PDB file of N, CA and C in Angstrom:
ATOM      1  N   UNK A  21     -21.262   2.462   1.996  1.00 85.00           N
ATOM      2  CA  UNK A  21     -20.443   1.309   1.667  1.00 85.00           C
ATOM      3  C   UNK A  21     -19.054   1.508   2.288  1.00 85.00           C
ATOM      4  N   UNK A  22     -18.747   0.485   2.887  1.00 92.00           N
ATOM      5  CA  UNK A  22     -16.838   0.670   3.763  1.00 92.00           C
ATOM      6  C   UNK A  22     -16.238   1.043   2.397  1.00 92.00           C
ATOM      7  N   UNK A  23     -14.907   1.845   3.336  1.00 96.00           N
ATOM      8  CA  UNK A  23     -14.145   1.606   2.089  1.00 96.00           C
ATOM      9  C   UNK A  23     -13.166   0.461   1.651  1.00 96.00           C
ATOM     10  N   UNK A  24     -11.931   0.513   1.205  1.00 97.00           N
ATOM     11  CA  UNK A  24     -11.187  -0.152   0.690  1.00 97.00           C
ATOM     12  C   UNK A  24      -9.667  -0.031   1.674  1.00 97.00           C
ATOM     13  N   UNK A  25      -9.023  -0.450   1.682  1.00 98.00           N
ATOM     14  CA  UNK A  25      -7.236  -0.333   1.977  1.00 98.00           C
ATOM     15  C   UNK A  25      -6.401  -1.237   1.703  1.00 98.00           C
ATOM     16  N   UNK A  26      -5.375  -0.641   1.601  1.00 97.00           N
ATOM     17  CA  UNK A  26      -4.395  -1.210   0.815  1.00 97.00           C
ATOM     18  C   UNK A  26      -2.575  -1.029   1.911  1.00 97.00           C
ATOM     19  N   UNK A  27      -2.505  -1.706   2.394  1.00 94.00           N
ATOM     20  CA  UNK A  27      -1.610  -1.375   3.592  1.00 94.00           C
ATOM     21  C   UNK A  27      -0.741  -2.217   3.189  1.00 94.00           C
ATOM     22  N   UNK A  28       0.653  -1.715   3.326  1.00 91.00           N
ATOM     23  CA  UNK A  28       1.986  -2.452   2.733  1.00 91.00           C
ATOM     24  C   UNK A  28       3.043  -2.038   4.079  1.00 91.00           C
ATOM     25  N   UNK A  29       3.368  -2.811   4.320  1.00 87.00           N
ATOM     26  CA  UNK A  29       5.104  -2.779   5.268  1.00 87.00           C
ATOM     27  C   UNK A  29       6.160  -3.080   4.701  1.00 87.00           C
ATOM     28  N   UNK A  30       6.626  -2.448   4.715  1.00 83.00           N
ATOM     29  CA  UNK A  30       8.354  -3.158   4.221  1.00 83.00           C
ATOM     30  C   UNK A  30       9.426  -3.350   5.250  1.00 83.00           C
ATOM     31  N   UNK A  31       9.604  -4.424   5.646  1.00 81.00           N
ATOM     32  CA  UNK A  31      10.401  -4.606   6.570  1.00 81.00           C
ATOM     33  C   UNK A  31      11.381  -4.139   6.869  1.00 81.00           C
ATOM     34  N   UNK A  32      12.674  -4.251   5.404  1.00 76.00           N
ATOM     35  CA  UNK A  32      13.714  -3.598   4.931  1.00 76.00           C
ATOM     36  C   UNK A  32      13.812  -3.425   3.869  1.00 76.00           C
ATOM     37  N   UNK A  33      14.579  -1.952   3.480  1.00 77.00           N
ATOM     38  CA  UNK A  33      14.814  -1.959   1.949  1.00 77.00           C
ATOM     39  C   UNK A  33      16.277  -1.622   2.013  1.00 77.00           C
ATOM     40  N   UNK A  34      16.985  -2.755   1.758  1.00 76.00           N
ATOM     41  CA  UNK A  34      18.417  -2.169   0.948  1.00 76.00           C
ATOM     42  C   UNK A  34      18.966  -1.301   0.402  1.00 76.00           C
ATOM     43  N   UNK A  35      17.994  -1.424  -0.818  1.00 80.00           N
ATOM     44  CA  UNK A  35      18.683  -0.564  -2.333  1.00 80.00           C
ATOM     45  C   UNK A  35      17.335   0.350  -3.145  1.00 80.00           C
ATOM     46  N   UNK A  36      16.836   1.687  -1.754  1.00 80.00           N
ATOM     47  CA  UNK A  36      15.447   2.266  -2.324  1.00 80.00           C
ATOM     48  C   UNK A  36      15.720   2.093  -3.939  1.00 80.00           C
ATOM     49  N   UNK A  37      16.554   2.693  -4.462  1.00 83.00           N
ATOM     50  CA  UNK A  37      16.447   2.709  -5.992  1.00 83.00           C
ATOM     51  C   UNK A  37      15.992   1.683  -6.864  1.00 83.00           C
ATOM     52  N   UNK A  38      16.009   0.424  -6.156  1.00 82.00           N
ATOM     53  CA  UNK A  38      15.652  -0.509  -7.056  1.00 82.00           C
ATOM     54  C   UNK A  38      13.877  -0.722  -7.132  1.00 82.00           C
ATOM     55  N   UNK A  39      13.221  -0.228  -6.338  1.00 86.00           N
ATOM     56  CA  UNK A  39      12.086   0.377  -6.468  1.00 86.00           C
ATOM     57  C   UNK A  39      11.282   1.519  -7.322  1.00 86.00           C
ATOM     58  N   UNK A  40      12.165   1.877  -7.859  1.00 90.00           N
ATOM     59  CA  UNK A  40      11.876   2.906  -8.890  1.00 90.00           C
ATOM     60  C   UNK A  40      11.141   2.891  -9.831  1.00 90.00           C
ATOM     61  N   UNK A  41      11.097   1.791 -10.964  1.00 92.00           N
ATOM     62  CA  UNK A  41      10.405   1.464 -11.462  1.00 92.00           C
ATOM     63  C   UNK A  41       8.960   0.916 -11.248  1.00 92.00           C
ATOM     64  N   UNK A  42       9.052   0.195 -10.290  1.00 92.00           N
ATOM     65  CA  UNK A  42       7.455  -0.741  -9.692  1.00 92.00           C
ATOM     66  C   UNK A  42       6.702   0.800  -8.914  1.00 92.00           C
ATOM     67  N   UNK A  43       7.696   1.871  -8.125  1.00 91.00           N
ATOM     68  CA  UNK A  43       6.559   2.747  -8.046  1.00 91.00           C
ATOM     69  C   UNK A  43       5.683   3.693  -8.807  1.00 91.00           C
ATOM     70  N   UNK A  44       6.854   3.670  -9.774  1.00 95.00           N
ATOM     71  CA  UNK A  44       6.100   4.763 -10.883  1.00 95.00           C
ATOM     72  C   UNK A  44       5.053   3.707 -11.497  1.00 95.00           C
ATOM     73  N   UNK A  45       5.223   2.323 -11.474  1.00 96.00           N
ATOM     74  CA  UNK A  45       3.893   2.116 -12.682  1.00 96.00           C
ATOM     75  C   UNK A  45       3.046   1.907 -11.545  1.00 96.00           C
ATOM     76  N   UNK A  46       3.353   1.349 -10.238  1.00 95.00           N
ATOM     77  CA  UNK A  46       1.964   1.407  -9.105  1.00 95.00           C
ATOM     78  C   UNK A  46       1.240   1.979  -8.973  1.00 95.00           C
ATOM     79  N   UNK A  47       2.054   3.559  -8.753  1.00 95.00           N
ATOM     80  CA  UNK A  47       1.314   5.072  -8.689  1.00 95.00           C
ATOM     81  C   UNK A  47       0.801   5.240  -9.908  1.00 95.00           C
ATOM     82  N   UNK A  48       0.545   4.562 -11.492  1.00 97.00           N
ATOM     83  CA  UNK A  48      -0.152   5.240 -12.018  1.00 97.00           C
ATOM     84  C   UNK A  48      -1.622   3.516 -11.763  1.00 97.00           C
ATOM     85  N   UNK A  49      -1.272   2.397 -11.416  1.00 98.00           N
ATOM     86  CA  UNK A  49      -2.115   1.374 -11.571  1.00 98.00           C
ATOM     87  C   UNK A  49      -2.703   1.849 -10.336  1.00 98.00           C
ATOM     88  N   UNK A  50      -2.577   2.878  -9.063  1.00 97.00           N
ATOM     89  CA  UNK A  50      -3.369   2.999  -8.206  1.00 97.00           C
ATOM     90  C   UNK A  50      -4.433   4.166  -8.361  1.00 97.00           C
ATOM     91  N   UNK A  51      -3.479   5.106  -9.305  1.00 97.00           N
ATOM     92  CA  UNK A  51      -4.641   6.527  -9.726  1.00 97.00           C
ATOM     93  C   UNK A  51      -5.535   6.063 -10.520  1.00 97.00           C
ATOM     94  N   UNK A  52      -5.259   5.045 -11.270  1.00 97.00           N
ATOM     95  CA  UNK A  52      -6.222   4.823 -12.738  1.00 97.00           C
ATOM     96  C   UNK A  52      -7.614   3.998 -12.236  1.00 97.00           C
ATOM     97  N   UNK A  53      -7.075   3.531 -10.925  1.00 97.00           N
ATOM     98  CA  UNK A  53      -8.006   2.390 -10.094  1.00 97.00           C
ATOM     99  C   UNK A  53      -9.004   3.213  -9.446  1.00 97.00           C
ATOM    100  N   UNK A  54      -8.651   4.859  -9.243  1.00 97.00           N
ATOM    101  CA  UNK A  54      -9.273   5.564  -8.293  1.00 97.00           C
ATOM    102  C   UNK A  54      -8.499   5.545  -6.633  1.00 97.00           C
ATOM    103  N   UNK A  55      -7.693   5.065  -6.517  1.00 98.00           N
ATOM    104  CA  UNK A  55      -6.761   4.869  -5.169  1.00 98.00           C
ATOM    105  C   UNK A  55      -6.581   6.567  -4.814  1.00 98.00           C
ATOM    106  N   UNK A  56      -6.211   6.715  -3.342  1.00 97.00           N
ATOM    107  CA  UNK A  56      -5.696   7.645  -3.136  1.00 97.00           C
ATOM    108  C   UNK A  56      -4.325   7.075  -2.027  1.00 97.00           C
ATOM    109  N   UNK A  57      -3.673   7.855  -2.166  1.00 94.00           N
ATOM    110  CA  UNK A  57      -2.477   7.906  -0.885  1.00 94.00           C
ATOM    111  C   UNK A  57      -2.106   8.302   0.462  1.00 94.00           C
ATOM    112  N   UNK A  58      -3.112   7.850   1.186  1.00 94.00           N
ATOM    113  CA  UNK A  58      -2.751   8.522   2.483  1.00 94.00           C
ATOM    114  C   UNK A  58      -1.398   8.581   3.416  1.00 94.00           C
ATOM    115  N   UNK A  59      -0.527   7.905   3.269  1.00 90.00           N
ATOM    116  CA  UNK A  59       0.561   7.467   3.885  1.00 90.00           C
ATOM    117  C   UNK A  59       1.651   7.172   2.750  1.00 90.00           C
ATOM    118  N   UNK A  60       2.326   7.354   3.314  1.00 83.00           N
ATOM    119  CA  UNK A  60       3.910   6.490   2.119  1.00 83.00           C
ATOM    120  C   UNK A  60       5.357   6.781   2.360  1.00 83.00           C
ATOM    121  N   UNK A  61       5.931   6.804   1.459  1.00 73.00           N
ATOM    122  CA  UNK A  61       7.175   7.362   1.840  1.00 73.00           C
ATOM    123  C   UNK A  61       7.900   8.570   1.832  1.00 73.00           C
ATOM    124  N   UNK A  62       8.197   8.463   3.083  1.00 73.00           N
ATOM    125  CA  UNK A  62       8.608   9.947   3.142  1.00 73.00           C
ATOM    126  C   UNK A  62       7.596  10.122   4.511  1.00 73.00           C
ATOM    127  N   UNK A  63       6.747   9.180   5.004  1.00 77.00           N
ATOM    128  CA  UNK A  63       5.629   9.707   6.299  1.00 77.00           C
ATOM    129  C   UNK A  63       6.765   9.138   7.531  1.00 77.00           C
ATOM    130  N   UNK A  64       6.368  10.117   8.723  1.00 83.00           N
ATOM    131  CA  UNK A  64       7.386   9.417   9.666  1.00 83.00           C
ATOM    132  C   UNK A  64       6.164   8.341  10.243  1.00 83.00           C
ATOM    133  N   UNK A  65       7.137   7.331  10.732  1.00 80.00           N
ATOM    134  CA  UNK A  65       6.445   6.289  11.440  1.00 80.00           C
ATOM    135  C   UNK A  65       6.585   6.199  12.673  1.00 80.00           C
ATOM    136  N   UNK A  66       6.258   5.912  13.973  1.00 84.00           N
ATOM    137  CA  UNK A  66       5.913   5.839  15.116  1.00 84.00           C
ATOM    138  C   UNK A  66       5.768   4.225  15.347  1.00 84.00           C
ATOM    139  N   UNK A  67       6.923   3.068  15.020  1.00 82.00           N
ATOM    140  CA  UNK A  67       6.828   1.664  15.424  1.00 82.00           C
ATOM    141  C   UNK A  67       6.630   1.533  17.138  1.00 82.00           C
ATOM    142  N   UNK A  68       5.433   0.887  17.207  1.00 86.00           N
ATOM    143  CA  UNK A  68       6.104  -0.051  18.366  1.00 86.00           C
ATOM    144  C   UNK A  68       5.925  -1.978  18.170  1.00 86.00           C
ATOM    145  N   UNK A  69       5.670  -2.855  19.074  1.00 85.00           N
ATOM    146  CA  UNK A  69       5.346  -3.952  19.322  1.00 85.00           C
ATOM    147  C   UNK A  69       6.694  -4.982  18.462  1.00 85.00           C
ATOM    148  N   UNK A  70       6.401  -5.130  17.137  1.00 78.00           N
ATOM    149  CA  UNK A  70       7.068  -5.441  16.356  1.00 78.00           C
ATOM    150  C   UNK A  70       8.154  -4.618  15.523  1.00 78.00           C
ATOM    151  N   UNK A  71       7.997  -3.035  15.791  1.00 76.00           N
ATOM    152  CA  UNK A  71       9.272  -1.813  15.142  1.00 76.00           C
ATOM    153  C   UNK A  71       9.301  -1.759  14.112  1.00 76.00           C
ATOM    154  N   UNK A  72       8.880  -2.323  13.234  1.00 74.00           N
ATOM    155  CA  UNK A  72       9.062  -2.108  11.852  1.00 74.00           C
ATOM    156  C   UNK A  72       8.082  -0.856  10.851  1.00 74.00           C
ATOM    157  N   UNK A  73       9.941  -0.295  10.819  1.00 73.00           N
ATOM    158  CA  UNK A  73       9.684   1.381  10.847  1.00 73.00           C
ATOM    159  C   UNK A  73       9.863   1.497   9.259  1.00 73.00           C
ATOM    160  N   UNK A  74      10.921   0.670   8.531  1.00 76.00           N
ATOM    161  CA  UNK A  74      11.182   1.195   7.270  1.00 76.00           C
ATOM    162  C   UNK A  74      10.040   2.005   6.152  1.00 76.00           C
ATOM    163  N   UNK A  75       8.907   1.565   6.160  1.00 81.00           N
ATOM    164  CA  UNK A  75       8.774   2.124   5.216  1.00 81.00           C
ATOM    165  C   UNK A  75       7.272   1.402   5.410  1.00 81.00           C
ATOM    166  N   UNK A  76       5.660   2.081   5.315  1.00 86.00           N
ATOM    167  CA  UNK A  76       4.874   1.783   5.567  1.00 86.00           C
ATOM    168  C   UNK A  76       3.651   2.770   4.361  1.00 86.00           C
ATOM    169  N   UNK A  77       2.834   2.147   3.915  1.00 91.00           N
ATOM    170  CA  UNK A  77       1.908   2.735   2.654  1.00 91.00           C
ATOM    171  C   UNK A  77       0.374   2.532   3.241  1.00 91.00           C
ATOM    172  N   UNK A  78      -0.236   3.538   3.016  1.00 95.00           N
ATOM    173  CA  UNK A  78      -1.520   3.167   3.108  1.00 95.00           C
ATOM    174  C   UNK A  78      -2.498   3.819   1.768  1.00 95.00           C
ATOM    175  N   UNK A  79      -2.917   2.976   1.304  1.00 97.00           N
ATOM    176  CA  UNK A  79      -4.314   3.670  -0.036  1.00 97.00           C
ATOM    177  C   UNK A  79      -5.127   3.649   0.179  1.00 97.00           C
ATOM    178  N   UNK A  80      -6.268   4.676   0.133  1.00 98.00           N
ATOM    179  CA  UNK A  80      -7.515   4.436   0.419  1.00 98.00           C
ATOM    180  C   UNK A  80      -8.482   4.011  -1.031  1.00 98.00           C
ATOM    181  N   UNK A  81      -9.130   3.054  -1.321  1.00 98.00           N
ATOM    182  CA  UNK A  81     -10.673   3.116  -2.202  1.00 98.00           C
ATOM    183  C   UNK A  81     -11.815   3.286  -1.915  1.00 98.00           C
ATOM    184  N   UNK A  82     -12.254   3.683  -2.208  1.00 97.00           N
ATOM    185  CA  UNK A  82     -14.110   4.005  -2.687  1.00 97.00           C
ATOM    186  C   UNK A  82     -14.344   2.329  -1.796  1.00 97.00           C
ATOM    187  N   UNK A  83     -14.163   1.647  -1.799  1.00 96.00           N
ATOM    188  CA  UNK A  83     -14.557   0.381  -1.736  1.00 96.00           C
ATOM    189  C   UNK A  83     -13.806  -0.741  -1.280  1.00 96.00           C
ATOM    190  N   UNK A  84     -14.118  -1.941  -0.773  1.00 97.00           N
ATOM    191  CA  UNK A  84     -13.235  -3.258  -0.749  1.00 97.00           C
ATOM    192  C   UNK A  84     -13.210  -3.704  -1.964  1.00 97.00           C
ATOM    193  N   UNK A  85     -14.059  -4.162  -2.641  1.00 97.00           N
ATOM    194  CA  UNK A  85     -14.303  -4.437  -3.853  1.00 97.00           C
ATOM    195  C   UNK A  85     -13.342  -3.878  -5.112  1.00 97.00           C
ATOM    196  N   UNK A  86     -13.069  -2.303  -4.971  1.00 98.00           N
ATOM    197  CA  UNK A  86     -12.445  -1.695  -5.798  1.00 98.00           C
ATOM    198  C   UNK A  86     -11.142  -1.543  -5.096  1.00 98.00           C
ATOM    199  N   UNK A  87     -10.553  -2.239  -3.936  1.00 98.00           N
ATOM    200  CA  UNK A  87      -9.339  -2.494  -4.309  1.00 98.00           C
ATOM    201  C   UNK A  87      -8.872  -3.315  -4.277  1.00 98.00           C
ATOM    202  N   UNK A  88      -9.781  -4.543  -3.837  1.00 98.00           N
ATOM    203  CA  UNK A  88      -9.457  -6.172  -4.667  1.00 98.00           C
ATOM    204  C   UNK A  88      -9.052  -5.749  -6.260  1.00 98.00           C
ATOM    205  N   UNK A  89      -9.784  -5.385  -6.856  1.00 98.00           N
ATOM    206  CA  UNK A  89      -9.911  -5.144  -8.068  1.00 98.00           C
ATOM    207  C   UNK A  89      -8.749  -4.657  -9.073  1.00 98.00           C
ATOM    208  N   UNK A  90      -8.566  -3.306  -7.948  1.00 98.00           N
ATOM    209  CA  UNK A  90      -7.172  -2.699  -8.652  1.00 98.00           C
ATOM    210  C   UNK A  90      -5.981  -3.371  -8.172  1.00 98.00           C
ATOM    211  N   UNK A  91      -6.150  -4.299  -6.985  1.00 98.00           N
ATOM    212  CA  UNK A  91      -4.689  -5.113  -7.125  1.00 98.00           C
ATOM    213  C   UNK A  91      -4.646  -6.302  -8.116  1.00 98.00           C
ATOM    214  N   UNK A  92      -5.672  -6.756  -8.455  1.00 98.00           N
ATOM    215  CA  UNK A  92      -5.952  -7.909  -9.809  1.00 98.00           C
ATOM    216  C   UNK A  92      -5.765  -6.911 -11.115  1.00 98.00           C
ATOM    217  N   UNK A  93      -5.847  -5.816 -11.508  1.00 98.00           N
ATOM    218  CA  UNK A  93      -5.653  -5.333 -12.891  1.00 98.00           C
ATOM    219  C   UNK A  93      -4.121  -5.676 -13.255  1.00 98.00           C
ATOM    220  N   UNK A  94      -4.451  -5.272 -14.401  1.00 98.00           N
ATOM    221  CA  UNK A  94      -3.401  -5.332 -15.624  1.00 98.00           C
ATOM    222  C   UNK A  94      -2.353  -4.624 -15.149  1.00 98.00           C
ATOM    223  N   UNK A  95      -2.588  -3.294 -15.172  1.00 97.00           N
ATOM    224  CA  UNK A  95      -1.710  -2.178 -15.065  1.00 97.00           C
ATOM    225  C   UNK A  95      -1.084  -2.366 -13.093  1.00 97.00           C
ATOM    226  N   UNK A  96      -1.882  -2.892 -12.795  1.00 97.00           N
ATOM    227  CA  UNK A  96      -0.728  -3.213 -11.137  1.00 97.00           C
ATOM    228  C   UNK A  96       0.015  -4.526 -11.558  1.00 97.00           C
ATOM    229  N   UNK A  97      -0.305  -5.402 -12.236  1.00 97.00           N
ATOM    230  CA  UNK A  97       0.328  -6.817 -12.514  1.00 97.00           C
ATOM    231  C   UNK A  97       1.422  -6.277 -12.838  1.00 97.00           C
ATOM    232  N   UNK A  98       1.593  -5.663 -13.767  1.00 97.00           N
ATOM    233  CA  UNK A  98       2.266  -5.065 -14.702  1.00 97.00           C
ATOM    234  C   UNK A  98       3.666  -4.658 -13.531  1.00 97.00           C
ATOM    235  N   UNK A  99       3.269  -3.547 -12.562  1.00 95.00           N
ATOM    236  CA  UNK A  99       3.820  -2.910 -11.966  1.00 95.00           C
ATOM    237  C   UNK A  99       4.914  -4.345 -10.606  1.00 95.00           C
ATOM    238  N   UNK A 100       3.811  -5.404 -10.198  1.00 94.00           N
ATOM    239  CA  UNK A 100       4.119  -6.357  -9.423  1.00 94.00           C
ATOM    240  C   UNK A 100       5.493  -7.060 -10.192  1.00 94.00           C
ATOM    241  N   UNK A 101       5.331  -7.080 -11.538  1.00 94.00           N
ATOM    242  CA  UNK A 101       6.410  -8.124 -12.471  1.00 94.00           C
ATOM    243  C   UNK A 101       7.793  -7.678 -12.141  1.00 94.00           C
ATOM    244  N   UNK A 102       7.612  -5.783 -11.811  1.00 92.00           N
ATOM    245  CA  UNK A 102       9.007  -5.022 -11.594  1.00 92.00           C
ATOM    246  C   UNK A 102       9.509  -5.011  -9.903  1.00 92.00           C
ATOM    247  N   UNK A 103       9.038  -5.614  -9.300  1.00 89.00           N
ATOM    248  CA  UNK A 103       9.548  -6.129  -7.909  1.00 89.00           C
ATOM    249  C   UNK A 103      10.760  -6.470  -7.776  1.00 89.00           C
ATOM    250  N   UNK A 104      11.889  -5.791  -7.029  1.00 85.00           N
ATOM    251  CA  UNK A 104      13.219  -6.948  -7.661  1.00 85.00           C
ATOM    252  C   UNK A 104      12.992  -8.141  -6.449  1.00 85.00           C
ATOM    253  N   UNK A 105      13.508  -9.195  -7.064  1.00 80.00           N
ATOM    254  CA  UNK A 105      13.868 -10.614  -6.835  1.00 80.00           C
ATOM    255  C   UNK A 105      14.404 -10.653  -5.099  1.00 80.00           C
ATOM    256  N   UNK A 106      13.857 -11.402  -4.420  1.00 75.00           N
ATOM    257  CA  UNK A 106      14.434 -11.511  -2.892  1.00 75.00           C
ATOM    258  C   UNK A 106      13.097 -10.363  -2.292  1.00 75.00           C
ATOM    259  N   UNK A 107      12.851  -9.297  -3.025  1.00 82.00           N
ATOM    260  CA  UNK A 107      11.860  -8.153  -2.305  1.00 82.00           C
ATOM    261  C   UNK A 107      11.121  -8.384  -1.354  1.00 82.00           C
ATOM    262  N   UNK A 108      10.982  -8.222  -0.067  1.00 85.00           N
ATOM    263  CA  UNK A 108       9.813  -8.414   0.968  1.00 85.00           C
ATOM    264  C   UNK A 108       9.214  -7.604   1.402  1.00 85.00           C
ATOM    265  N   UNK A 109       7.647  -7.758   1.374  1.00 87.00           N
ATOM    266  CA  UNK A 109       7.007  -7.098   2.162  1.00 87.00           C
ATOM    267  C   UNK A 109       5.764  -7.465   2.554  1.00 87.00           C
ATOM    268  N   UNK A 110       4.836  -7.056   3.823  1.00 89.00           N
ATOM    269  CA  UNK A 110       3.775  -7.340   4.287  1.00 89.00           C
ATOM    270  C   UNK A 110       2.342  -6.788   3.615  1.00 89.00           C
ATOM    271  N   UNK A 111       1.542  -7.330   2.282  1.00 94.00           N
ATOM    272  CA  UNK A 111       0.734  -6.667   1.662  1.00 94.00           C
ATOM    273  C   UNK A 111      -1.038  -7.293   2.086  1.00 94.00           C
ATOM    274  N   UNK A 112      -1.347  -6.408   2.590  1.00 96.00           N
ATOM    275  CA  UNK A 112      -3.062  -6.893   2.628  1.00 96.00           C
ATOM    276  C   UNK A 112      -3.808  -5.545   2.136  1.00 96.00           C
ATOM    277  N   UNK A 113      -5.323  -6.214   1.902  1.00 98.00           N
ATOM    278  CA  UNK A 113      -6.159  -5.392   1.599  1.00 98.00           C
ATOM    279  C   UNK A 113      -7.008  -5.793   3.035  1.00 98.00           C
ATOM    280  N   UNK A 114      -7.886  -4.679   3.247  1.00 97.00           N
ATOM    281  CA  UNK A 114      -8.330  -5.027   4.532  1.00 97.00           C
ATOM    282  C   UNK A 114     -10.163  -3.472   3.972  1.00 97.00           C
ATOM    283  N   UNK A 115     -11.012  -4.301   4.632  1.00 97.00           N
ATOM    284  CA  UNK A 115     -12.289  -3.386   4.183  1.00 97.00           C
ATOM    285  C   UNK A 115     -12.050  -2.097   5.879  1.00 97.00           C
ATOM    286  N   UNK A 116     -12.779  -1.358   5.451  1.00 94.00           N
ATOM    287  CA  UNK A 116     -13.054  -0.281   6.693  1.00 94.00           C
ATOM    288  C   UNK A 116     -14.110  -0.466   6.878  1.00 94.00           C
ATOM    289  N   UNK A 117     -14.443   0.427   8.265  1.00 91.00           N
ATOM    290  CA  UNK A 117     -15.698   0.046   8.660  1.00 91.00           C
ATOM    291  C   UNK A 117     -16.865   0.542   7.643  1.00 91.00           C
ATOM    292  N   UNK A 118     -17.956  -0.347   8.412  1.00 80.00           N
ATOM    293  CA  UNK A 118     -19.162   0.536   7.887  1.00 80.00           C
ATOM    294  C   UNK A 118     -19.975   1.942   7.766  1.00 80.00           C
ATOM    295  N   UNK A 119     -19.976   2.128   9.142  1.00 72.00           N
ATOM    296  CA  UNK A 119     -19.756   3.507   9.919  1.00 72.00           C
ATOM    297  C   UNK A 119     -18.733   3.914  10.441  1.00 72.00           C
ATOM    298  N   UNK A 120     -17.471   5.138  10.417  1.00 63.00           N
ATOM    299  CA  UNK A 120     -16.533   5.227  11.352  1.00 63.00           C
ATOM    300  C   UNK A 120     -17.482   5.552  12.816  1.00 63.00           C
ATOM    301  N   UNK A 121     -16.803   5.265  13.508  1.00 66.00           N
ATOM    302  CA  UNK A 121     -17.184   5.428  15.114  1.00 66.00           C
ATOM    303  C   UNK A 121     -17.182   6.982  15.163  1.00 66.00           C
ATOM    304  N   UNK A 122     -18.456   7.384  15.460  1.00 72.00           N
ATOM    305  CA  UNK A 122     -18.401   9.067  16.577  1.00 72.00           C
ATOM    306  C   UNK A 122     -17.287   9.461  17.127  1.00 72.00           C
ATOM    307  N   UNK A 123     -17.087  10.586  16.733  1.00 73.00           N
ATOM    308  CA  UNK A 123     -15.914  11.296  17.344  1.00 73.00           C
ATOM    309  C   UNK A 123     -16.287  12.037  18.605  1.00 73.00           C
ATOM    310  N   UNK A 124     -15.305  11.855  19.600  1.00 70.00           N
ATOM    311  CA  UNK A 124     -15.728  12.343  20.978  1.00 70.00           C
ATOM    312  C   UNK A 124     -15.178  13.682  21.386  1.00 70.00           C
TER     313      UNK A 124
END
């Protein structure tokens, strides 16, 4: 079964601190979901085309399904409500393949 992802950009962040709150309850609405963290902050980024370097997340799930899922729960809603106001960013879920491709 593909898995799941969860890929976020942030274009710009102003005021990291005001994030503080929405990550701590994310990080626990993404563990409780089964999420893992492959990427986040603190990873260096390598922009090109469009550059947008600030700040880039990737989660992996078990599934597409299971991370439709964990972005519809309670406990991420929860976490979404603490967004501050004006906040932007680029959020999709996107499935992986079926098979990864052979490594050469």
């Amino acid at each position: 079964m593909p898995k799941g992802y969860w890929v976020s950009v942030y274009p710009t962040i102003d005021d990291p601190e005001r994030l503080d709150v929405y990550n701590e309850l994310a990080g626990l609405a993404v563990a409780a979901a089964g999420g893992r963290v492959l990427a986040g902050i603190g990873s260096r980024v390598d922009a090109h085309e469009a550059g947008i370097a600030e700040r880039v997340v990737l989660i992996e799930f078990d599934s597409f399904g299971q991370a439709v899922a964990a972005r519809a729960s309670a406990a991420y809603q929860k976490a979404l409500a603490e967004l501050p106001d004006g906040f932007e960013r680029d959020f999709r879920i996107i499935e992986g393949l079926a098979q990864p491709p052979a490594r050469r």
